[in-house]
Tab-separated table of C-alpha atoms and ligand atoms in Angstrom:
chain	number	residue	atom	x	y	z
A	45	UNK	CA	74.771	85.199	110.777
A	46	UNK	CA	77.453	87.510	109.421
A	47	UNK	CA	78.356	90.621	111.442
A	48	UNK	CA	76.681	93.731	109.976
A	49	UNK	CA	79.915	95.686	109.620
A	50	UNK	CA	81.364	92.888	107.464
A	51	UNK	CA	78.277	92.668	105.242
A	52	UNK	CA	78.196	96.383	104.565
A	53	UNK	CA	81.746	97.626	104.172
A	54	UNK	CA	83.780	98.217	101.008
A	55	UNK	CA	86.850	95.947	101.115
A	56	UNK	CA	90.401	96.945	100.210
A	57	UNK	CA	90.907	96.830	96.460
A	58	UNK	CA	94.352	95.432	95.856
A	59	UNK	CA	96.083	96.428	92.649
A	60	UNK	CA	96.090	92.721	91.822
A	61	UNK	CA	92.350	92.266	92.210
A	62	UNK	CA	91.635	95.344	90.073
A	63	UNK	CA	93.639	94.024	87.178
A	64	UNK	CA	93.858	90.257	86.840
A	65	UNK	CA	97.460	89.801	85.878
A	66	UNK	CA	97.644	86.670	83.795
A	67	UNK	CA	99.894	88.041	81.099
A	68	UNK	CA	103.551	88.441	81.845
A	69	UNK	CA	104.134	91.115	79.232
A	70	UNK	CA	102.331	93.713	81.377
A	71	UNK	CA	104.144	96.690	82.837
A	72	UNK	CA	102.618	96.847	86.314
A	73	UNK	CA	103.117	100.313	87.794
A	74	UNK	CA	100.071	100.059	90.055
A	75	UNK	CA	101.204	98.546	93.371
A	76	UNK	CA	104.409	100.424	94.298
A	77	UNK	CA	106.431	97.228	94.123
A	78	UNK	CA	110.124	97.365	93.303
A	79	UNK	CA	110.920	96.578	89.658
A	80	UNK	CA	114.363	95.279	90.621
A	81	UNK	CA	114.481	91.591	91.460
A	82	UNK	CA	117.010	89.759	93.591
A	83	UNK	CA	117.340	86.006	93.636
A	84	UNK	CA	117.150	84.171	96.943
A	85	UNK	CA	117.082	80.489	97.680
A	86	UNK	CA	115.996	78.833	100.882
A	87	UNK	CA	118.912	77.427	102.818
A	88	UNK	CA	116.617	75.639	105.214
A	89	UNK	CA	114.918	72.508	103.932
A	90	UNK	CA	113.166	70.929	106.917
A	91	UNK	CA	109.911	72.341	108.287
A	92	UNK	CA	108.478	69.775	110.716
A	93	UNK	CA	108.984	72.078	113.729
A	94	UNK	CA	107.264	75.392	114.450
A	95	UNK	CA	109.391	78.471	113.807
A	96	UNK	CA	110.737	80.639	116.618
A	97	UNK	CA	107.830	82.964	117.590
A	98	UNK	CA	110.137	85.933	116.978
A	99	UNK	CA	113.352	84.985	115.186
A	100	UNK	CA	116.223	86.296	117.272
A	101	UNK	CA	118.566	86.372	114.280
A	102	UNK	CA	116.141	88.403	112.165
A	103	UNK	CA	115.454	90.804	115.039
A	104	UNK	CA	119.205	91.242	115.619
A	105	UNK	CA	119.744	92.118	111.976
A	106	UNK	CA	116.815	94.533	111.822
A	107	UNK	CA	117.935	96.157	115.073
A	108	UNK	CA	121.346	96.885	113.525
A	109	UNK	CA	119.668	98.202	110.364
A	110	UNK	CA	117.388	100.657	112.233
A	111	UNK	CA	119.862	101.344	115.041
A	112	UNK	CA	117.432	100.404	117.829
A	113	UNK	CA	117.547	97.846	120.619
A	114	UNK	CA	116.226	94.351	119.846
A	115	UNK	CA	113.622	95.000	122.556
A	116	UNK	CA	112.049	97.701	120.365
A	117	UNK	CA	111.165	95.356	117.479
A	118	UNK	CA	108.346	92.959	116.610
A	119	UNK	CA	108.253	91.017	113.322
A	120	UNK	CA	104.823	90.930	111.611
A	121	UNK	CA	103.255	89.481	108.453
A	122	UNK	CA	103.715	92.708	106.549
A	123	UNK	CA	102.956	96.191	107.834
A	124	UNK	CA	99.271	95.405	107.249
A	125	UNK	CA	99.283	92.915	110.128
A	126	UNK	CA	100.845	95.666	112.247
A	127	UNK	CA	97.857	97.943	111.573
A	128	UNK	CA	95.423	95.200	112.600
A	129	UNK	CA	97.409	94.179	115.672
A	130	UNK	CA	97.669	97.729	116.997
A	131	UNK	CA	93.957	98.494	116.576
A	132	UNK	CA	92.987	95.171	118.184
A	133	UNK	CA	95.317	95.792	121.109
A	134	UNK	CA	94.337	99.375	121.911
A	135	UNK	CA	90.756	100.018	120.808
A	136	UNK	CA	87.641	99.213	122.787
A	137	UNK	CA	84.578	98.807	120.623
A	138	UNK	CA	82.159	101.762	120.889
A	139	UNK	CA	84.414	103.834	123.195
A	140	UNK	CA	87.526	104.340	121.069
A	141	UNK	CA	88.033	105.725	117.585
A	142	UNK	CA	90.988	105.900	115.253
A	143	UNK	CA	91.903	109.018	113.281
A	144	UNK	CA	93.638	109.326	109.914
A	145	UNK	CA	94.105	112.026	107.274
A	146	UNK	CA	92.831	111.365	103.734
A	147	UNK	CA	93.885	111.027	101.038
A	148	UNK	CA	95.945	108.212	102.549
A	149	UNK	CA	96.449	104.445	102.689
A	150	UNK	CA	93.070	102.684	102.738
A	151	UNK	CA	93.954	99.878	105.167
A	152	UNK	CA	93.448	102.071	108.269
A	153	UNK	CA	89.778	102.440	107.291
A	154	UNK	CA	89.393	98.824	106.145
A	155	UNK	CA	90.890	97.360	109.312
A	156	UNK	CA	88.776	99.625	111.523
A	157	UNK	CA	85.628	98.571	109.651
A	158	UNK	CA	86.434	94.873	109.992
A	159	UNK	CA	87.086	95.272	113.713
A	160	UNK	CA	83.973	97.443	114.071
A	161	UNK	CA	85.963	100.398	115.411
A	162	UNK	CA	84.787	103.879	114.477
A	163	UNK	CA	87.088	106.185	112.550
A	164	UNK	CA	87.377	109.918	112.125
A	165	UNK	CA	88.863	111.403	108.986
A	166	UNK	CA	90.535	114.826	109.104
A	167	UNK	CA	91.569	115.771	105.586
A	168	UNK	CA	95.162	116.820	105.100
A	169	UNK	CA	95.718	120.468	104.168
A	170	UNK	CA	96.451	121.801	100.661
A	171	UNK	CA	100.139	120.802	100.906
A	172	UNK	CA	99.074	117.265	101.924
A	173	UNK	CA	100.403	118.022	105.402
A	174	UNK	CA	98.687	117.578	108.787
A	175	UNK	CA	95.873	119.986	109.617
A	176	UNK	CA	97.046	120.193	113.225
A	177	UNK	CA	94.493	122.769	114.353
A	178	UNK	CA	91.621	120.656	113.177
A	179	UNK	CA	93.153	117.475	114.590
A	180	UNK	CA	93.654	119.209	117.952
A	181	UNK	CA	89.953	120.097	118.122
A	182	UNK	CA	88.796	116.554	117.317
A	183	UNK	CA	90.659	114.332	119.737
A	184	UNK	CA	87.840	113.268	122.023
A	185	UNK	CA	87.552	109.462	122.089
A	186	UNK	CA	90.499	109.107	119.692
A	187	UNK	CA	92.759	106.231	120.768
A	188	UNK	CA	95.067	105.924	117.759
A	189	UNK	CA	96.185	108.382	115.065
A	190	UNK	CA	97.613	106.834	111.869
A	191	UNK	CA	100.034	108.997	109.891
A	192	UNK	CA	101.432	107.603	106.659
A	193	UNK	CA	104.909	109.105	106.231
A	194	UNK	CA	105.800	109.501	103.420
A	195	UNK	CA	102.165	109.391	102.412
A	196	UNK	CA	100.575	106.972	99.966
A	197	UNK	CA	99.087	107.963	97.457
A	198	UNK	CA	100.257	111.609	97.498
A	199	UNK	CA	103.990	110.825	97.785
A	200	UNK	CA	104.971	113.701	100.087
A	201	UNK	CA	106.544	113.418	103.502
A	202	UNK	CA	104.949	115.085	106.512
A	203	UNK	CA	106.728	118.028	108.156
A	204	UNK	CA	108.717	116.499	111.024
A	205	UNK	CA	107.968	119.491	113.266
A	206	UNK	CA	104.255	118.846	112.844
A	207	UNK	CA	104.650	115.195	113.809
A	208	UNK	CA	106.622	116.218	116.894
A	209	UNK	CA	103.923	118.744	117.799
A	210	UNK	CA	101.358	115.972	117.431
A	211	UNK	CA	103.407	113.612	119.617
A	212	UNK	CA	103.615	116.269	122.334
A	213	UNK	CA	99.936	117.041	122.075
A	214	UNK	CA	98.961	113.384	122.441
A	215	UNK	CA	101.571	112.228	124.984
A	216	UNK	CA	100.129	109.817	127.585
A	217	UNK	CA	96.697	109.952	125.905
A	218	UNK	CA	96.754	108.769	122.299
A	219	UNK	CA	98.911	106.331	120.327
A	220	UNK	CA	100.520	107.839	117.206
A	221	UNK	CA	101.360	105.259	114.534
A	222	UNK	CA	103.744	106.407	111.808
A	223	UNK	CA	103.538	104.136	108.759
A	224	UNK	CA	107.037	104.276	107.257
A	225	UNK	CA	106.407	101.777	104.424
A	226	UNK	CA	108.319	104.017	101.954
A	227	UNK	CA	110.827	105.562	104.364
A	228	UNK	CA	113.917	104.105	102.608
A	229	UNK	CA	113.237	106.547	99.749
A	230	UNK	CA	113.678	109.500	102.175
A	231	UNK	CA	115.467	107.878	105.100
A	232	UNK	CA	116.397	111.167	106.802
A	233	UNK	CA	112.670	111.596	107.582
A	234	UNK	CA	112.467	108.529	109.823
A	235	UNK	CA	111.268	108.967	113.392
A	236	UNK	CA	113.032	105.919	114.859
A	237	UNK	CA	115.166	108.298	116.989
A	238	UNK	CA	112.053	109.436	118.822
A	239	UNK	CA	110.875	106.025	120.002
A	240	UNK	CA	112.610	106.359	123.329
A	241	UNK	CA	111.502	109.954	123.759
A	242	UNK	CA	107.756	109.584	123.135
A	243	UNK	CA	106.185	106.528	124.741
A	244	UNK	CA	103.070	106.855	122.538
A	245	UNK	CA	104.987	106.462	119.254
A	246	UNK	CA	104.753	103.307	117.137
A	247	UNK	CA	106.459	102.963	113.728
A	248	UNK	CA	105.497	100.480	110.999
A	249	UNK	CA	108.068	99.160	108.532
A	250	UNK	CA	108.005	96.618	105.701
A	251	UNK	CA	110.230	94.657	103.341
A	252	UNK	CA	107.568	95.023	100.596
A	253	UNK	CA	108.751	98.255	98.982
A	254	UNK	CA	112.424	99.341	98.974
A	255	UNK	CA	113.586	95.806	99.831
A	256	UNK	CA	111.764	94.419	96.771
A	257	UNK	CA	110.150	91.609	98.790
A	258	UNK	CA	106.399	92.241	98.511
A	259	UNK	CA	105.899	88.519	97.890
A	260	UNK	CA	107.518	87.637	101.214
A	261	UNK	CA	104.969	89.334	103.518
A	262	UNK	CA	107.341	90.566	106.196
A	263	UNK	CA	107.100	93.770	108.226
A	264	UNK	CA	108.142	95.204	111.561
A	265	UNK	CA	106.674	97.197	114.435
A	266	UNK	CA	109.125	99.538	116.161
A	267	UNK	CA	108.141	100.949	119.556
A	268	UNK	CA	109.082	100.947	123.235
A	269	UNK	CA	109.633	97.671	125.081
A	270	UNK	CA	106.453	98.076	127.133
A	271	UNK	CA	104.195	98.191	124.051
A	272	UNK	CA	106.153	95.415	122.297
A	273	UNK	CA	105.542	93.111	125.284
A	274	UNK	CA	101.809	93.850	125.107
A	275	UNK	CA	101.632	93.281	121.327
A	276	UNK	CA	103.401	89.934	121.791
A	277	UNK	CA	100.426	88.846	123.906
A	278	UNK	CA	98.042	89.540	121.016
A	279	UNK	CA	99.950	88.358	117.914
A	280	UNK	CA	99.477	84.729	116.776
A	281	UNK	CA	101.800	82.213	118.483
A	282	UNK	CA	104.051	81.424	115.488
A	283	UNK	CA	103.264	84.251	113.112
A	284	UNK	CA	106.260	84.271	110.782
A	285	UNK	CA	106.778	81.196	108.555
A	286	UNK	CA	110.250	79.666	108.579
A	287	UNK	CA	110.857	80.346	104.825
A	288	UNK	CA	110.017	84.021	105.410
A	289	UNK	CA	112.460	84.257	108.329
A	290	UNK	CA	115.086	82.518	106.221
A	291	UNK	CA	114.845	84.871	103.242
A	292	UNK	CA	114.303	88.057	105.296
A	293	UNK	CA	117.504	87.182	107.182
A	294	UNK	CA	119.409	86.993	103.913
A	295	UNK	CA	117.888	90.280	102.690
A	296	UNK	CA	119.197	92.052	105.787
A	297	UNK	CA	122.831	90.969	105.603
A	298	UNK	CA	125.294	93.794	104.998
A	299	UNK	CA	125.874	92.935	101.335
A	300	UNK	CA	122.160	92.890	100.500
A	301	UNK	CA	121.532	96.092	102.472
A	302	UNK	CA	123.990	97.881	100.199
A	303	UNK	CA	122.260	96.408	97.144
A	304	UNK	CA	118.908	97.637	98.484
A	305	UNK	CA	120.325	101.130	99.046
A	306	UNK	CA	121.765	101.206	95.525
A	307	UNK	CA	118.417	100.072	94.097
A	308	UNK	CA	116.747	102.926	95.985
A	309	UNK	CA	119.208	105.362	94.342
A	310	UNK	CA	118.490	103.867	90.903
A	311	UNK	CA	114.735	104.248	91.388
A	312	UNK	CA	115.146	107.835	92.605
A	313	UNK	CA	117.262	108.624	89.519
A	314	UNK	CA	114.638	107.044	87.239
A	315	UNK	CA	112.019	109.159	88.987
A	316	UNK	CA	113.977	112.385	88.461
A	317	UNK	CA	114.474	111.578	84.785
A	318	UNK	CA	110.808	110.691	84.334
A	319	UNK	CA	109.498	113.829	86.079
A	320	UNK	CA	111.841	116.075	84.104
A	321	UNK	CA	110.495	114.635	80.849
A	322	UNK	CA	106.858	114.375	81.926
A	323	UNK	CA	106.898	118.101	82.658
A	324	UNK	CA	106.882	118.613	78.887
A	325	UNK	CA	103.713	116.520	78.369
A	326	UNK	CA	100.664	118.739	78.058
A	327	UNK	CA	98.184	115.986	78.910
A	328	UNK	CA	99.489	116.529	82.459
A	329	UNK	CA	98.194	119.277	84.693
A	330	UNK	CA	100.404	118.775	87.731
A	331	UNK	CA	102.999	116.356	89.096
A	332	UNK	CA	103.002	116.300	92.902
A	333	UNK	CA	106.305	116.253	94.806
A	334	UNK	CA	107.358	112.720	95.589
A	335	UNK	CA	109.653	111.387	98.316
A	336	UNK	CA	108.757	107.795	97.388
A	337	UNK	CA	108.976	105.229	94.568
A	338	UNK	CA	105.761	106.488	92.962
A	339	UNK	CA	104.364	109.757	91.647
A	340	UNK	CA	100.873	111.182	91.821
A	341	UNK	CA	99.934	112.987	88.610
A	342	UNK	CA	96.917	115.149	87.874
A	343	UNK	CA	95.856	114.922	84.230
A	344	UNK	CA	93.361	116.986	82.260
A	345	UNK	CA	91.414	113.780	81.706
A	346	UNK	CA	92.724	110.798	83.651
A	347	UNK	CA	90.092	108.321	82.430
A	348	UNK	CA	91.291	108.592	78.835
A	349	UNK	CA	94.921	108.246	79.907
A	350	UNK	CA	94.178	105.286	82.180
A	351	UNK	CA	92.371	103.388	79.423
A	352	UNK	CA	94.951	104.182	76.740
A	353	UNK	CA	97.755	103.015	79.003
A	354	UNK	CA	95.943	99.717	79.646
A	355	UNK	CA	95.683	99.200	75.875
A	356	UNK	CA	99.443	99.621	75.760
A	357	UNK	CA	99.781	97.083	78.617
A	358	UNK	CA	100.852	99.688	81.161
A	359	UNK	CA	98.853	99.358	84.379
A	360	UNK	CA	98.749	102.280	86.798
A	361	UNK	CA	96.569	103.004	89.834
A	362	UNK	CA	93.481	105.117	89.311
A	363	UNK	CA	92.852	107.621	92.131
A	364	UNK	CA	89.872	109.318	90.512
A	365	UNK	CA	87.482	107.875	93.131
A	366	UNK	CA	89.201	109.825	95.955
A	367	UNK	CA	87.418	113.082	96.678
A	368	UNK	CA	90.456	115.319	96.429
A	369	UNK	CA	92.203	113.363	93.694
A	370	UNK	CA	89.928	113.711	90.690
A	371	UNK	CA	91.808	113.148	87.434
A	372	UNK	CA	94.771	111.748	89.350
A	373	UNK	CA	96.726	108.582	88.624
A	374	UNK	CA	99.384	107.084	90.880
A	375	UNK	CA	102.285	105.642	88.934
A	376	UNK	CA	105.013	103.433	90.418
A	377	UNK	CA	108.560	104.120	89.243
A	378	UNK	CA	109.669	101.105	87.231
A	379	UNK	CA	112.917	100.189	85.531
A	380	UNK	CA	114.457	102.783	83.202
A	381	UNK	CA	113.035	100.906	80.207
A	382	UNK	CA	109.560	100.907	81.768
A	383	UNK	CA	109.859	104.654	82.471
A	384	UNK	CA	110.821	105.242	78.831
A	385	UNK	CA	107.831	103.245	77.565
A	386	UNK	CA	105.483	105.143	79.872
A	387	UNK	CA	106.921	108.486	78.757
A	388	UNK	CA	106.609	107.476	75.092
A	389	UNK	CA	102.901	106.702	75.523
A	390	UNK	CA	102.173	109.874	77.492
A	391	UNK	CA	103.996	111.938	74.872
A	392	UNK	CA	101.718	110.421	72.230
A	393	UNK	CA	98.709	111.443	74.338
A	394	UNK	CA	99.951	115.040	74.467
A	395	UNK	CA	99.468	117.398	71.579
B	125	PLP	C1	102.305	98.857	100.852
B	125	PLP	C2	101.917	99.532	102.096
B	125	PLP	C3	101.746	98.820	103.287
B	125	PLP	C4	101.680	97.323	103.308
B	125	PLP	O1	102.857	96.766	103.595
B	125	PLP	P1	102.950	95.175	103.705
B	125	PLP	O2	104.175	95.037	104.519
B	125	PLP	O3	103.107	94.667	102.305
B	125	PLP	O4	101.734	94.689	104.387
B	125	PLP	C5	101.523	99.517	104.459
B	125	PLP	N1	101.405	100.849	104.449
B	125	PLP	C6	101.531	101.554	103.314
B	125	PLP	C7	101.401	103.021	103.353
B	125	PLP	C8	101.771	100.915	102.102
B	125	PLP	O5	101.812	101.618	100.962
C-alpha cells in the first residue's frame, strides 16, 4: 500500500544515525553543530493553550536581526521544514521539477523524492560555483532552483554576481531558494537585501548552526509578503511549539546576538589556526576554501583516516560516496581543544 517513491528512495542519513552516539566522550565533528553551548531556561511554565501560529515577538526580533519587515518572515521547524513547505507549495507533480547543483545538501533531493517531484542535477563547476551556462540551457519545466550559499559540504560561497544573474534569468518564471544555513560565518554574502528587488527570491535561515541551537528545531523563511501569505496557507496551523518560541526569543535578544557573533569569531579563529597547521600534514592532499564552520579536506586515503579517527573517538563526516568528493572528509570546527586533538591525530597519520 506504500507509495512507490517512498519504498524505493534512499533516505537522508543524519550524522546521528550514522554513528550512534551513546558515549559522551566522543568528539563529534560530523554534523556542523556549534561546539559552544549556552544555557537557557524556559520562562514559560504553562502549556494548556496552543501557541501563536506565528509568534509576533519572535518575528519582531528576527526582523530586527535581518533588517527586513516583519511581513517578510515566516518561522519554520528548522530550515528543513522550509525546503518541504516551498516544494509542496510550488510544485505540481509530473509537470514541475526542482534543480540543484551537487555536491550540495542532500535534503533537496530527499524532499523531492518523498513528494514525488522530479529533480534535475547540474553539477557545480570546478570552483564549486554555479555552471550558469548549463543551468540556462536546462530550465524547461524547472519550478524551483535550490542554491546552498555558502555550500554544504564544500564550504565555499557562491559568487554573488552569478546569483544575481540567475535571479534575472529566472525572474517571473522560476523560484530561486538560497539556503543560508551557514550565512553568519560570512554574513556579507547574504542576499536579504535583494528580497524586495527580485520577487522570485526566497531565503532559508536557521538557528541550528551559528546560533548553537540545533536541538531547538527553529528556522525562518525570508521572502516577499505575497509568497509569505501563500506559505502561511500551507504550513501546519500551530507549527512552532511554545518552548521553542520561548527559547528562540531569548536567543535573539541583543545580548545573546552579541554572544553569537563572538562565538562565530572564535570558531573562525579556530578554523584559521587548524587550517594553517593542517597544511603541514602530508596525509592531506587539499583543503578547500571554507566560508563556514566546517572544512572539506581531500586526503590521499580518506578511509584509513576516517577509521583511525573513529578509534580515537573523533567522528567526522565521510563524503567518499559523493561522485566528485572521493577521498574527502567534512570536518566541523570544534572548540580549540577539539581542534588540537584532531590535529594531533592527523599529524600522527602523516609521515
Ligand atoms: C543544517 C542544514 C540545514 C538544516 O537546518 P535545520 O534548521 O536544522 O533544519 C539546512 N540547510 C543546510 C545547508 C544545512 O547544512
